[in-house]
Amino acid sequence: MGIKIKDQYATVCSPVNLYRAAKNALSKGLRFKQHGAGWKMGMEYHLWKLSEQLKDRTFKHGRYEVFKVYDPKERIILAAGITDRVVHHAIHDVIEPIIDRKFIHHSYACRLQKGQHRGVLAAQTMMRQNTYWIHLDVKKFFYSIHRATLLGIVRRTVCDEGVDWLLTHILDSSNNHALADQYAPVVQQLSLFDVPPVVQGTPLVTDKHKGLPIGNLTSQLMANWYLNEVDQFVKHRLKHGAYIRYMDDMVVFSNTKSELITLENEITAYCSDILKLSLHPSGGPSSYRDGLTFLGFRIFRDHLRLKRASAERFRKNLAYAIAHIPFRTAAGFADLHRRVQSWNAHAEKGNTYTLRKQIFGQYPVTKFMMEHDFQIKSMNKVLRWK
């Protein structure tokens, strides 16, 4: 019978699960913002009310705040309200461990004990065992997911009416809101999936039957669940093991070009016919000598280089931070230190010591951070660089 989700809705609605979901939803600084702090002050009432609404199935998803992000490329993000985020966490935290058991080993996005860097190392291992590779990705992935097809996939596993109702409600929530004020003059009261083809220069899909809101925690799980169908097709129907996926980025390895061409045709046809997705052409098989650009790195058999665009983007962000963060104060230094340390932890996974030394050496403060291995304990030590 396979993996099934049964009798889980009571757990989703339980006060213990909702309280844990609220802590997770407020964990990334949201509790310090005005609306987050206000919600937290009345958290006991909000959670009691939410629990009753979920039990009675009278919960209504609120409107989204819509905004753009430009790093690394322009996207439209839908940010749900705090109560809705709590619901996303509540359903995700209960069903995700069950769904995760369905995924293949070499699926690395949004999973515990996986992630970007483990995906890079796995791809490098496969490259050492194979001569050629192709890199496939989906055109406008989140905007292109066919919701009816996704619900069909979900309902093969979900045998709980309450969980089915809540997931369906969340999936359809993006059709129940108007876009934010900055788009109102262009799209008026239309939903995200009914808007004209271009909104202030940003192309959006116009098919109201497609798309997941980028920004929802549940959207990440659903997107992974959707493309798990491709993973199972490659592993069990095509019987090909040298395959890795990180969200909609798929890499297939082989020792023969002809096999890769056949595999690309099979995967492309499956995505189009079954999942209603379009893939970018791979450009044909490439040799391991060319290196594979994947998850922010240039991957070779014996070393890893940081993707050039990633390094240049950090240079620009670092220059902006140096110019605008008051790093001679304790709070400012701590803020800059967190930003630098975060990128350094990512970049050091590759063979990047010379690059990092060159970038951090541009500024005395970041040079100090690098020389002290980013283990800074007290402000007396911190301020020696001045």
Coordinates of C-alpha atoms in Angstrom, one line a residue, residues 85-379:
R85 CA 2.3 31.1 8.8
V86 CA 1.5 29.3 12.0
V87 CA -0.9 27.1 10.1
H88 CA 1.7 26.4 7.5
H89 CA 4.2 25.3 10.1
A90 CA 1.5 23.2 12.0
I91 CA 0.6 21.1 8.9
H92 CA 4.2 21.0 7.6
D93 CA 5.7 19.8 10.8
V94 CA 3.3 16.9 11.1
I95 CA 3.2 15.6 7.6
E96 CA 6.8 16.4 6.4
P97 CA 8.5 13.5 8.3
I98 CA 6.0 11.1 6.8
I99 CA 6.3 12.5 3.2
D100 CA 10.1 12.6 3.5
R101 CA 10.2 8.8 3.6
K102 CA 8.8 8.8 0.0
F103 CA 11.8 10.9 -1.4
I104 CA 14.8 9.3 -3.0
H105 CA 18.2 9.6 -1.2
H106 CA 19.6 12.0 -3.8
S107 CA 16.9 14.7 -3.4
Y108 CA 18.6 17.5 -1.4
A109 CA 16.3 20.5 -1.2
C110 CA 14.5 21.5 2.0
R111 CA 15.2 18.3 3.9
L112 CA 16.9 17.5 7.2
Q113 CA 20.4 16.2 6.9
K114 CA 20.5 17.2 3.2
G115 CA 20.9 20.7 1.9
Q116 CA 23.0 22.6 -0.6
H117 CA 26.5 21.6 0.4
R118 CA 25.7 17.9 0.7
G119 CA 24.1 18.1 -2.8
V120 CA 27.4 19.6 -4.1
L121 CA 29.5 16.8 -2.6
A122 CA 27.1 14.1 -4.0
A123 CA 27.3 15.6 -7.5
Q124 CA 31.1 15.6 -7.3
T125 CA 31.0 11.9 -6.3
M126 CA 28.8 11.1 -9.3
M127 CA 31.1 13.1 -11.6
R128 CA 34.1 11.1 -10.4
Q129 CA 32.2 7.9 -11.5
N130 CA 30.9 9.2 -14.8
T131 CA 32.3 11.0 -17.9
Y132 CA 29.4 13.1 -19.0
W133 CA 26.4 14.9 -17.5
I134 CA 23.4 17.0 -18.5
H135 CA 21.7 19.7 -16.3
L136 CA 18.0 20.1 -16.5
D137 CA 15.7 22.7 -14.9
V138 CA 12.0 23.6 -15.1
K139 CA 10.8 26.9 -16.7
K140 CA 9.2 29.1 -14.1
F141 CA 8.9 26.2 -11.7
F142 CA 6.7 27.5 -8.9
Y143 CA 4.5 29.4 -11.3
S144 CA 4.0 26.4 -13.5
I145 CA 2.9 23.7 -11.0
H146 CA -0.5 22.4 -12.1
R147 CA -2.5 22.4 -8.9
A148 CA -5.1 19.8 -9.9
T149 CA -2.2 17.4 -10.9
L150 CA -0.5 18.2 -7.6
L151 CA -3.7 17.4 -5.6
G152 CA -4.0 14.1 -7.4
I153 CA -0.5 13.2 -6.3
V154 CA -1.2 14.4 -2.7
R155 CA -4.4 12.4 -2.4
R156 CA -2.6 9.2 -3.4
T157 CA -0.9 9.5 0.0
V158 CA -3.3 11.6 2.2
C159 CA -6.1 9.4 3.6
D160 CA -7.1 12.0 6.2
E161 CA -10.1 14.2 5.3
G162 CA -8.9 17.0 7.6
V163 CA -5.4 17.1 6.3
D164 CA -6.8 17.0 2.7
W165 CA -9.1 19.9 3.4
L166 CA -6.4 22.1 4.9
L167 CA -3.8 21.4 2.2
T168 CA -6.3 22.1 -0.5
H169 CA -7.3 25.4 1.3
I170 CA -3.7 26.5 1.5
L171 CA -3.0 25.5 -2.1
D172 CA -6.0 27.6 -3.3
S173 CA -5.3 30.5 -1.0
S174 CA -3.4 32.5 -3.6
N175 CA -6.6 32.9 -5.6
N176 CA -8.3 34.7 -2.7
H177 CA -6.4 37.9 -2.3
A178 CA -5.6 41.1 -4.1
L179 CA -2.0 42.1 -4.9
A180 CA -0.2 44.6 -2.7
D181 CA -0.8 48.3 -3.1
Q182 CA 2.3 48.8 -5.3
Y183 CA 0.7 46.6 -8.0
A184 CA -2.8 47.9 -7.6
P185 CA -2.7 50.5 -10.3
V186 CA -1.7 47.7 -12.8
V187 CA -3.6 44.6 -11.7
Q188 CA -6.4 46.2 -9.5
Q189 CA -8.2 43.3 -7.7
L190 CA -7.0 40.4 -9.7
S191 CA -5.2 37.4 -8.1
L192 CA -1.6 36.5 -8.7
F193 CA -2.6 33.9 -11.3
D194 CA -5.0 36.1 -13.2
V195 CA -2.7 39.1 -13.6
P196 CA -1.7 40.5 -17.0
P197 CA 1.5 38.9 -18.5
V198 CA 3.7 41.8 -17.2
V199 CA 3.5 43.5 -13.9
Q200 CA 6.0 46.4 -13.7
G201 CA 8.4 44.5 -16.0
T202 CA 8.0 41.2 -14.2
P203 CA 6.5 38.4 -16.3
L204 CA 3.9 36.3 -14.5
V205 CA 1.8 33.3 -15.6
T206 CA -1.8 33.9 -16.5
D207 CA -3.2 30.4 -16.0
K208 CA -5.3 30.5 -12.8
H209 CA -5.0 26.7 -12.5
K210 CA -1.2 26.8 -12.1
G211 CA 1.2 28.1 -9.5
L212 CA 2.2 27.9 -5.9
P213 CA 2.9 31.0 -3.8
I214 CA 6.7 31.4 -3.4
G215 CA 7.2 32.1 0.2
N216 CA 5.0 29.6 1.9
L217 CA 6.7 26.8 3.9
T218 CA 4.1 24.4 2.5
S219 CA 4.9 25.4 -1.0
Q220 CA 8.5 24.1 -0.6
L221 CA 7.2 20.7 0.6
M222 CA 4.6 20.5 -2.2
A223 CA 7.1 21.4 -4.9
N224 CA 9.4 18.7 -3.6
W225 CA 6.5 16.3 -3.5
Y226 CA 5.5 17.2 -7.1
L227 CA 9.0 16.6 -8.6
N228 CA 9.4 13.4 -6.6
E229 CA 7.3 11.9 -9.4
V230 CA 10.3 12.6 -11.7
D231 CA 12.7 11.1 -9.2
Q232 CA 10.7 7.9 -9.1
F233 CA 10.4 7.8 -12.8
V234 CA 14.1 8.1 -13.4
K235 CA 15.0 5.6 -10.6
H236 CA 12.4 3.0 -11.1
R237 CA 11.1 3.3 -14.7
L238 CA 14.3 4.3 -16.4
K239 CA 16.4 2.4 -14.0
H240 CA 19.1 5.1 -13.8
G241 CA 20.9 5.7 -10.5
A242 CA 23.3 8.5 -11.4
Y243 CA 20.8 11.2 -10.9
I244 CA 20.5 14.1 -8.4
R245 CA 17.9 16.8 -7.7
Y246 CA 17.8 20.0 -5.7
M247 CA 14.3 21.4 -6.1
D248 CA 13.9 21.9 -9.9
D249 CA 17.6 21.5 -10.7
M250 CA 18.2 18.0 -12.0
V251 CA 21.6 16.6 -13.0
V252 CA 21.9 13.2 -14.8
F253 CA 25.3 11.5 -15.2
S254 CA 26.5 8.7 -17.6
N255 CA 29.5 7.4 -19.3
T256 CA 27.9 7.6 -22.7
K257 CA 26.5 10.7 -24.5
S258 CA 23.8 8.7 -26.3
E259 CA 22.3 7.4 -23.0
L260 CA 22.1 11.0 -21.7
I261 CA 20.4 12.2 -24.9
T262 CA 17.8 9.4 -24.5
L263 CA 17.3 10.1 -20.8
E264 CA 16.8 13.8 -21.5
N265 CA 14.1 13.0 -24.1
E266 CA 12.4 10.6 -21.7
I267 CA 12.4 13.0 -18.7
T268 CA 11.3 16.0 -20.8
A269 CA 8.4 14.0 -22.3
Y270 CA 7.4 12.7 -18.8
C271 CA 7.4 16.2 -17.3
S272 CA 5.3 17.6 -20.2
D273 CA 2.8 14.8 -20.5
I274 CA 2.3 13.9 -16.9
L275 CA 3.2 16.9 -14.8
K276 CA 2.5 19.7 -17.4
L277 CA 5.9 21.2 -16.9
S278 CA 8.4 22.5 -19.5
L279 CA 12.1 22.0 -19.1
H280 CA 14.9 24.2 -20.4
P281 CA 17.0 22.3 -23.0
S282 CA 20.2 21.0 -21.5
G283 CA 22.4 22.0 -24.4
G284 CA 23.5 18.4 -24.8
P285 CA 25.9 16.3 -22.8
S286 CA 29.0 18.0 -21.3
S287 CA 32.3 16.4 -20.2
Y288 CA 33.5 16.3 -16.6
R289 CA 36.5 18.4 -17.8
D290 CA 34.1 21.3 -18.4
G291 CA 33.0 21.4 -14.8
L292 CA 29.4 21.5 -13.7
T293 CA 27.7 24.7 -12.4
F294 CA 25.4 23.5 -9.7
L295 CA 24.1 25.0 -6.4
G296 CA 26.5 28.0 -6.5
F297 CA 29.7 26.1 -7.2
R298 CA 31.7 25.0 -10.3
I299 CA 32.2 21.3 -9.6
F300 CA 35.2 19.4 -10.9
R301 CA 36.4 15.9 -10.0
D302 CA 39.2 17.1 -7.8
H303 CA 38.1 20.6 -6.6
L304 CA 35.3 23.0 -6.1
R305 CA 35.2 26.6 -7.2
L306 CA 32.7 29.2 -6.2
K307 CA 30.4 30.4 -8.9
R308 CA 31.7 33.7 -10.2
A309 CA 28.4 35.4 -10.0
S310 CA 28.1 34.4 -6.3
A311 CA 31.5 36.0 -5.5
E312 CA 30.7 39.2 -7.4
R313 CA 27.3 39.5 -5.7
F314 CA 29.0 39.1 -2.3
R315 CA 31.6 41.8 -3.2
K316 CA 28.8 44.2 -4.0
N317 CA 26.8 43.3 -0.8
L318 CA 29.9 43.6 1.3
A319 CA 30.8 47.1 -0.1
Y320 CA 27.2 48.2 0.6
A321 CA 27.4 46.8 4.2
I322 CA 30.7 48.5 4.9
A323 CA 29.3 51.8 3.7
H324 CA 26.0 51.6 5.6
I325 CA 26.5 49.5 8.8
P326 CA 27.9 51.4 11.8
F327 CA 30.4 48.6 12.5
R328 CA 32.5 50.7 15.0
T329 CA 29.6 50.1 17.5
A330 CA 29.1 46.7 19.2
A331 CA 25.7 46.1 17.5
G332 CA 27.0 47.2 14.1
F333 CA 30.1 45.0 14.3
A334 CA 27.9 42.0 15.4
D335 CA 25.6 42.6 12.4
L336 CA 28.5 42.8 9.9
H337 CA 30.1 39.8 11.5
R338 CA 27.0 37.7 11.1
R339 CA 26.8 38.6 7.4
V340 CA 30.4 37.9 6.7
Q341 CA 30.5 34.7 8.7
S342 CA 27.4 33.4 6.8
W343 CA 29.0 33.9 3.4
N344 CA 32.4 32.6 4.6
A345 CA 30.8 29.4 5.9
H346 CA 29.3 28.9 2.4
A347 CA 32.4 29.8 0.4
E348 CA 34.8 27.7 2.5
K349 CA 33.1 24.5 1.3
G350 CA 35.1 25.0 -1.9
N351 CA 38.7 25.6 -2.7
T352 CA 38.3 29.4 -2.1
Y353 CA 40.9 30.4 0.5
T354 CA 42.8 32.8 -1.9
L355 CA 39.5 34.3 -3.1
R356 CA 38.2 34.8 0.4
K357 CA 41.5 36.3 1.5
Q358 CA 41.4 38.7 -1.4
I359 CA 37.8 39.8 -0.8
F360 CA 38.1 40.2 3.0
G361 CA 41.5 41.9 2.7
Q362 CA 39.9 44.9 1.0
Y363 CA 38.7 46.2 4.4
P364 CA 40.6 46.2 7.7
V365 CA 37.5 45.0 9.7
T366 CA 36.8 42.0 7.5
K367 CA 40.5 41.2 7.3
F368 CA 40.5 41.2 11.1
M369 CA 37.6 38.8 11.1
M370 CA 39.3 36.4 8.8
E371 CA 42.6 36.4 10.6
H372 CA 40.9 35.6 13.9
D373 CA 39.0 32.7 12.3
F374 CA 35.7 34.4 13.0
Q375 CA 35.8 33.3 16.6
I376 CA 35.4 36.7 18.3
K377 CA 34.6 36.6 22.0
S378 CA 34.7 40.1 23.4
M379 CA 34.4 43.7 22.2

